[in-house]
Amino acid sequence: MQRKRLASTMRQEQILDTTLEIISEKGLAGVNTSEIAQRVGIVPSALYRHFENKEALIDALLDRTHKVLFENVKKISLSSTGASKNLRSLFLLHIEFIRKNPGIPKLVFSDAAVFGSPERKEKVFVIVKNYMNKITEIVEKGRLEGDFSQDISPEAVAFSMVSFAQHVGLISNLSDGKTDMSKLAEVAWSYIEKAIRIDPARE
């Protein structure tokens, strides 16, 4: 039976999804193009028409991660519900992204990313830095609007939020995805919100 030919963009997404699936199962070191092609149902030469090699696949996955994170930022920035709810929504979107893509933490903080080529290291740094800058802007807006305490550091809140989300992904990976941290993370985030929000009762 002849396999259905997919449009180029759809095939690329399928290849990237499969690569991320393997990263989730085996880590980045366990990725090889032959297995990717086999799982996708194409010959290796067809895979190389979309991605030159494994390094190109990793870069494409990092670029896609960057895109998703900033699409989430754009999504919540269109909301007028206030900085506190926007920050919470962004955090939960981040957790959901990791829950659906458990290979992401293994990818972003892999040896190949952190200790790899200067170009790869810079790519990961820019993703994290830009994302944290956007969170910092939301927190700063909350301070200006009187939603958050003036005593907090927007940069520290951004750092805490990203670190928290990353550790949720770590615990999920340690349990091979059997532990869903989403509900616990939402409750834990409420404690962080209480620490940074202004309590009207104290005013």
PDB file of C-alpha atoms in Angstrom:
ATOM      1  CA  MET A   1       0.000   0.000   0.000  1.00  0.00           C
ATOM      2  CA  GLN A   2       1.447   3.358  -1.041  1.00  0.00           C
ATOM      3  CA  ARG A   3       1.898   5.861   1.774  1.00  0.00           C
ATOM      4  CA  LYS A   4       0.142   9.179   1.429  1.00  0.00           C
ATOM      5  CA  ARG A   5       2.419  12.041   0.435  1.00  0.00           C
ATOM      6  CA  LEU A   6       2.132  14.973   2.757  1.00  0.00           C
ATOM      7  CA  ALA A   7       2.700  18.606   1.942  1.00  0.00           C
ATOM      8  CA  SER A   8       6.240  19.735   2.741  1.00  0.00           C
ATOM      9  CA  THR A   9       5.270  21.786   5.799  1.00  0.00           C
ATOM     10  CA  MET A  10       3.133  18.998   7.239  1.00  0.00           C
ATOM     11  CA  ARG A  11       5.912  16.470   6.700  1.00  0.00           C
ATOM     12  CA  GLN A  12       8.437  18.730   8.399  1.00  0.00           C
ATOM     13  CA  GLU A  13       6.147  19.096  11.415  1.00  0.00           C
ATOM     14  CA  GLN A  14       5.687  15.323  11.506  1.00  0.00           C
ATOM     15  CA  ILE A  15       9.450  14.818  11.448  1.00  0.00           C
ATOM     16  CA  LEU A  16       9.966  17.366  14.220  1.00  0.00           C
ATOM     17  CA  ASP A  17       7.207  15.813  16.353  1.00  0.00           C
ATOM     18  CA  THR A  18       8.777  12.381  15.923  1.00  0.00           C
ATOM     19  CA  THR A  19      12.228  13.710  16.795  1.00  0.00           C
ATOM     20  CA  LEU A  20      10.858  15.309  19.963  1.00  0.00           C
ATOM     21  CA  GLU A  21       9.135  12.043  20.830  1.00  0.00           C
ATOM     22  CA  ILE A  22      12.460  10.197  20.601  1.00  0.00           C
ATOM     23  CA  ILE A  23      14.181  12.883  22.689  1.00  0.00           C
ATOM     24  CA  SER A  24      11.517  12.373  25.348  1.00  0.00           C
ATOM     25  CA  GLU A  25      12.140   8.620  25.351  1.00  0.00           C
ATOM     26  CA  LYS A  26      15.921   8.456  24.946  1.00  0.00           C
ATOM     27  CA  GLY A  27      17.348  11.929  25.341  1.00  0.00           C
ATOM     28  CA  LEU A  28      19.053  13.886  22.601  1.00  0.00           C
ATOM     29  CA  ALA A  29      21.895  11.367  22.352  1.00  0.00           C
ATOM     30  CA  GLY A  30      19.362   8.700  21.369  1.00  0.00           C
ATOM     31  CA  VAL A  31      18.227  10.550  18.264  1.00  0.00           C
ATOM     32  CA  ASN A  32      19.274   9.145  14.912  1.00  0.00           C
ATOM     33  CA  THR A  33      17.888   9.979  11.503  1.00  0.00           C
ATOM     34  CA  SER A  34      17.325   6.340  10.501  1.00  0.00           C
ATOM     35  CA  GLU A  35      14.914   5.774  13.380  1.00  0.00           C
ATOM     36  CA  ILE A  36      13.147   9.063  12.692  1.00  0.00           C
ATOM     37  CA  ALA A  37      12.621   8.078   9.065  1.00  0.00           C
ATOM     38  CA  GLN A  38      11.387   4.630  10.086  1.00  0.00           C
ATOM     39  CA  ARG A  39       8.858   6.011  12.563  1.00  0.00           C
ATOM     40  CA  VAL A  40       7.621   8.623  10.120  1.00  0.00           C
ATOM     41  CA  GLY A  41       7.362   6.017   7.389  1.00  0.00           C
ATOM     42  CA  ILE A  42       9.759   7.482   4.864  1.00  0.00           C
ATOM     43  CA  VAL A  43      13.173   6.541   3.546  1.00  0.00           C
ATOM     44  CA  PRO A  44      16.174   8.406   5.021  1.00  0.00           C
ATOM     45  CA  SER A  45      16.838  10.184   1.740  1.00  0.00           C
ATOM     46  CA  ALA A  46      13.341  11.708   1.932  1.00  0.00           C
ATOM     47  CA  LEU A  47      14.088  13.005   5.426  1.00  0.00           C
ATOM     48  CA  TYR A  48      17.246  14.718   4.164  1.00  0.00           C
ATOM     49  CA  ARG A  49      15.167  16.644   1.670  1.00  0.00           C
ATOM     50  CA  HIS A  50      13.626  18.437   4.636  1.00  0.00           C
ATOM     51  CA  PHE A  51      16.535  18.554   7.100  1.00  0.00           C
ATOM     52  CA  GLU A  52      20.163  18.279   6.114  1.00  0.00           C
ATOM     53  CA  ASN A  53      21.245  16.389   9.230  1.00  0.00           C
ATOM     54  CA  LYS A  54      20.606  15.873  12.954  1.00  0.00           C
ATOM     55  CA  GLU A  55      22.008  19.306  13.786  1.00  0.00           C
ATOM     56  CA  ALA A  56      19.509  20.959  11.458  1.00  0.00           C
ATOM     57  CA  LEU A  57      16.720  19.038  13.199  1.00  0.00           C
ATOM     58  CA  ILE A  58      17.840  20.271  16.623  1.00  0.00           C
ATOM     59  CA  ASP A  59      17.997  23.878  15.415  1.00  0.00           C
ATOM     60  CA  ALA A  60      14.531  23.573  13.860  1.00  0.00           C
ATOM     61  CA  LEU A  61      13.126  22.208  17.122  1.00  0.00           C
ATOM     62  CA  LEU A  62      14.672  25.085  19.073  1.00  0.00           C
ATOM     63  CA  ASP A  63      13.257  27.591  16.585  1.00  0.00           C
ATOM     64  CA  ARG A  64       9.808  26.012  16.899  1.00  0.00           C
ATOM     65  CA  THR A  65      10.032  26.111  20.701  1.00  0.00           C
ATOM     66  CA  HIS A  66      10.908  29.805  20.500  1.00  0.00           C
ATOM     67  CA  LYS A  67       7.924  30.401  18.231  1.00  0.00           C
ATOM     68  CA  VAL A  68       5.459  28.590  20.525  1.00  0.00           C
ATOM     69  CA  LEU A  69       6.632  30.429  23.636  1.00  0.00           C
ATOM     70  CA  PHE A  70       6.234  33.792  21.976  1.00  0.00           C
ATOM     71  CA  GLU A  71       2.883  32.871  20.460  1.00  0.00           C
ATOM     72  CA  ASN A  72       1.775  32.214  24.051  1.00  0.00           C
ATOM     73  CA  VAL A  73       3.062  35.648  25.070  1.00  0.00           C
ATOM     74  CA  LYS A  74       1.199  37.239  22.153  1.00  0.00           C
ATOM     75  CA  LYS A  75      -1.959  35.346  23.058  1.00  0.00           C
ATOM     76  CA  ILE A  76      -2.069  36.583  26.639  1.00  0.00           C
ATOM     77  CA  SER A  77      -0.952  40.109  25.667  1.00  0.00           C
ATOM     78  CA  LEU A  78      -4.211  40.478  23.726  1.00  0.00           C
ATOM     79  CA  SER A  79      -6.115  39.958  26.956  1.00  0.00           C
ATOM     80  CA  SER A  80      -7.175  42.907  29.096  1.00  0.00           C
ATOM     81  CA  THR A  81      -7.699  40.865  32.270  1.00  0.00           C
ATOM     82  CA  GLY A  82      -4.772  42.463  34.104  1.00  0.00           C
ATOM     83  CA  ALA A  83      -1.134  41.589  34.712  1.00  0.00           C
ATOM     84  CA  SER A  84      -1.784  39.044  37.459  1.00  0.00           C
ATOM     85  CA  LYS A  85      -4.188  36.924  35.412  1.00  0.00           C
ATOM     86  CA  ASN A  86      -2.014  37.306  32.321  1.00  0.00           C
ATOM     87  CA  LEU A  87       1.030  36.071  34.215  1.00  0.00           C
ATOM     88  CA  ARG A  88      -0.900  33.115  35.562  1.00  0.00           C
ATOM     89  CA  SER A  89      -2.271  32.285  32.111  1.00  0.00           C
ATOM     90  CA  LEU A  90       1.216  32.414  30.607  1.00  0.00           C
ATOM     91  CA  PHE A  91       2.579  30.137  33.310  1.00  0.00           C
ATOM     92  CA  LEU A  92      -0.182  27.581  32.780  1.00  0.00           C
ATOM     93  CA  LEU A  93       0.313  27.705  29.001  1.00  0.00           C
ATOM     94  CA  HIS A  94       4.010  27.016  29.604  1.00  0.00           C
ATOM     95  CA  ILE A  95       3.196  24.048  31.858  1.00  0.00           C
ATOM     96  CA  GLU A  96       0.730  22.687  29.295  1.00  0.00           C
ATOM     97  CA  PHE A  97       3.340  23.031  26.548  1.00  0.00           C
ATOM     98  CA  ILE A  98       5.832  20.996  28.596  1.00  0.00           C
ATOM     99  CA  ARG A  99       3.164  18.447  29.536  1.00  0.00           C
ATOM    100  CA  LYS A 100       2.316  17.843  25.883  1.00  0.00           C
ATOM    101  CA  ASN A 101       5.972  17.940  24.812  1.00  0.00           C
ATOM    102  CA  PRO A 102       8.035  16.268  27.565  1.00  0.00           C
ATOM    103  CA  GLY A 103      11.072  16.227  25.294  1.00  0.00           C
ATOM    104  CA  ILE A 104      11.347  20.035  25.405  1.00  0.00           C
ATOM    105  CA  PRO A 105      13.236  20.276  28.753  1.00  0.00           C
ATOM    106  CA  LYS A 106      15.622  17.525  27.613  1.00  0.00           C
ATOM    107  CA  LEU A 107      16.197  19.415  24.378  1.00  0.00           C
ATOM    108  CA  VAL A 108      16.673  22.945  25.714  1.00  0.00           C
ATOM    109  CA  PHE A 109      18.946  21.958  28.582  1.00  0.00           C
ATOM    110  CA  SER A 110      20.776  19.110  26.893  1.00  0.00           C
ATOM    111  CA  ASP A 111      24.562  18.938  26.752  1.00  0.00           C
ATOM    112  CA  ALA A 112      24.355  19.626  23.027  1.00  0.00           C
ATOM    113  CA  ALA A 113      22.547  22.886  23.761  1.00  0.00           C
ATOM    114  CA  VAL A 114      24.334  24.016  26.924  1.00  0.00           C
ATOM    115  CA  PHE A 115      27.829  22.739  26.128  1.00  0.00           C
ATOM    116  CA  GLY A 116      27.577  22.475  22.360  1.00  0.00           C
ATOM    117  CA  SER A 117      28.716  24.866  19.674  1.00  0.00           C
ATOM    118  CA  PRO A 118      28.823  28.601  20.490  1.00  0.00           C
ATOM    119  CA  GLU A 119      26.071  29.148  17.915  1.00  0.00           C
ATOM    120  CA  ARG A 120      23.772  26.575  19.528  1.00  0.00           C
ATOM    121  CA  LYS A 121      24.512  27.904  23.004  1.00  0.00           C
ATOM    122  CA  GLU A 122      23.723  31.432  21.848  1.00  0.00           C
ATOM    123  CA  LYS A 123      20.463  30.271  20.251  1.00  0.00           C
ATOM    124  CA  VAL A 124      19.246  28.698  23.508  1.00  0.00           C
ATOM    125  CA  PHE A 125      20.402  31.710  25.535  1.00  0.00           C
ATOM    126  CA  VAL A 126      18.497  34.109  23.276  1.00  0.00           C
ATOM    127  CA  ILE A 127      15.301  32.020  23.566  1.00  0.00           C
ATOM    128  CA  VAL A 128      15.446  31.965  27.368  1.00  0.00           C
ATOM    129  CA  LYS A 129      16.526  35.596  27.666  1.00  0.00           C
ATOM    130  CA  ASN A 130      13.841  36.937  25.326  1.00  0.00           C
ATOM    131  CA  TYR A 131      11.144  34.909  27.036  1.00  0.00           C
ATOM    132  CA  MET A 132      12.218  36.105  30.479  1.00  0.00           C
ATOM    133  CA  ASN A 133      12.283  39.695  29.199  1.00  0.00           C
ATOM    134  CA  LYS A 134       8.653  39.375  28.114  1.00  0.00           C
ATOM    135  CA  ILE A 135       7.674  38.011  31.534  1.00  0.00           C
ATOM    136  CA  THR A 136       9.588  40.866  33.164  1.00  0.00           C
ATOM    137  CA  GLU A 137       7.564  43.349  31.093  1.00  0.00           C
ATOM    138  CA  ILE A 138       4.296  41.811  32.297  1.00  0.00           C
ATOM    139  CA  VAL A 139       5.406  42.000  35.939  1.00  0.00           C
ATOM    140  CA  GLU A 140       6.626  45.573  35.532  1.00  0.00           C
ATOM    141  CA  LYS A 141       3.263  46.489  34.008  1.00  0.00           C
ATOM    142  CA  GLY A 142       1.579  44.936  37.039  1.00  0.00           C
ATOM    143  CA  ARG A 143       3.698  47.077  39.346  1.00  0.00           C
ATOM    144  CA  LEU A 144       2.819  50.252  37.435  1.00  0.00           C
ATOM    145  CA  GLU A 145      -0.874  49.359  37.532  1.00  0.00           C
ATOM    146  CA  GLY A 146      -0.728  48.688  41.282  1.00  0.00           C
ATOM    147  CA  ASP A 147      -1.508  44.980  40.888  1.00  0.00           C
ATOM    148  CA  PHE A 148       1.885  43.790  42.141  1.00  0.00           C
ATOM    149  CA  SER A 149       3.916  44.910  45.122  1.00  0.00           C
ATOM    150  CA  GLN A 150       6.519  47.605  44.534  1.00  0.00           C
ATOM    151  CA  ASP A 151       8.989  45.585  46.608  1.00  0.00           C
ATOM    152  CA  ILE A 152       9.329  42.738  44.121  1.00  0.00           C
ATOM    153  CA  SER A 153      11.959  42.399  41.417  1.00  0.00           C
ATOM    154  CA  PRO A 154      10.328  41.767  38.011  1.00  0.00           C
ATOM    155  CA  GLU A 155      13.511  40.042  36.821  1.00  0.00           C
ATOM    156  CA  ALA A 156      13.482  37.711  39.855  1.00  0.00           C
ATOM    157  CA  VAL A 157       9.825  36.849  39.281  1.00  0.00           C
ATOM    158  CA  ALA A 158      10.592  35.989  35.639  1.00  0.00           C
ATOM    159  CA  PHE A 159      13.530  33.844  36.724  1.00  0.00           C
ATOM    160  CA  SER A 160      11.383  32.050  39.315  1.00  0.00           C
ATOM    161  CA  MET A 161       8.598  31.416  36.830  1.00  0.00           C
ATOM    162  CA  VAL A 162      10.879  29.891  34.175  1.00  0.00           C
ATOM    163  CA  SER A 163      12.778  27.838  36.773  1.00  0.00           C
ATOM    164  CA  PHE A 164       9.530  26.566  38.267  1.00  0.00           C
ATOM    165  CA  ALA A 165       8.175  25.484  34.895  1.00  0.00           C
ATOM    166  CA  GLN A 166      11.463  23.800  34.061  1.00  0.00           C
ATOM    167  CA  HIS A 167      11.426  21.775  37.286  1.00  0.00           C
ATOM    168  CA  VAL A 168       7.863  20.669  36.586  1.00  0.00           C
ATOM    169  CA  GLY A 169       9.155  19.265  33.310  1.00  0.00           C
ATOM    170  CA  LEU A 170      12.079  17.625  35.102  1.00  0.00           C
ATOM    171  CA  ILE A 171       9.863  15.817  37.600  1.00  0.00           C
ATOM    172  CA  SER A 172       7.540  14.719  34.822  1.00  0.00           C
ATOM    173  CA  ASN A 173      10.502  13.298  32.908  1.00  0.00           C
ATOM    174  CA  LEU A 174      11.870  11.507  35.981  1.00  0.00           C
ATOM    175  CA  SER A 175       8.556   9.682  36.284  1.00  0.00           C
ATOM    176  CA  ASP A 176       8.506   8.914  32.528  1.00  0.00           C
ATOM    177  CA  GLY A 177       5.458  11.107  32.124  1.00  0.00           C
ATOM    178  CA  LYS A 178       3.420   9.138  34.650  1.00  0.00           C
ATOM    179  CA  THR A 179       3.188  12.076  37.035  1.00  0.00           C
ATOM    180  CA  ASP A 180       0.983  14.917  35.830  1.00  0.00           C
ATOM    181  CA  MET A 181       2.245  18.000  37.636  1.00  0.00           C
ATOM    182  CA  SER A 182      -0.292  20.387  36.096  1.00  0.00           C
ATOM    183  CA  LYS A 183      -2.734  20.546  39.008  1.00  0.00           C
ATOM    184  CA  LEU A 184      -0.017  20.714  41.642  1.00  0.00           C
ATOM    185  CA  ALA A 185       1.792  23.395  39.657  1.00  0.00           C
ATOM    186  CA  GLU A 186      -1.386  25.480  39.476  1.00  0.00           C
ATOM    187  CA  VAL A 187      -1.827  25.309  43.253  1.00  0.00           C
ATOM    188  CA  ALA A 188       1.848  26.108  43.831  1.00  0.00           C
ATOM    189  CA  TRP A 189       1.608  29.070  41.483  1.00  0.00           C
ATOM    190  CA  SER A 190      -1.184  30.505  43.609  1.00  0.00           C
ATOM    191  CA  TYR A 191       1.308  30.791  46.473  1.00  0.00           C
ATOM    192  CA  ILE A 192       3.716  32.715  44.250  1.00  0.00           C
ATOM    193  CA  GLU A 193       0.899  35.043  43.216  1.00  0.00           C
ATOM    194  CA  LYS A 194       0.067  35.728  46.846  1.00  0.00           C
ATOM    195  CA  ALA A 195       3.686  36.686  47.442  1.00  0.00           C
ATOM    196  CA  ILE A 196       3.850  39.212  44.612  1.00  0.00           C
ATOM    197  CA  ARG A 197       0.325  40.627  44.557  1.00  0.00           C
ATOM    198  CA  ILE A 198      -0.828  43.521  46.671  1.00  0.00           C
ATOM    199  CA  ASP A 199      -3.250  42.423  49.354  1.00  0.00           C
ATOM    200  CA  PRO A 200      -6.105  44.983  49.471  1.00  0.00           C
ATOM    201  CA  ALA A 201      -6.733  44.051  53.115  1.00  0.00           C
ATOM    202  CA  ARG A 202      -3.305  45.415  54.030  1.00  0.00           C
ATOM    203  CA  GLU A 203      -3.738  48.699  52.209  1.00  0.00           C
TER     204      GLU A 203
END
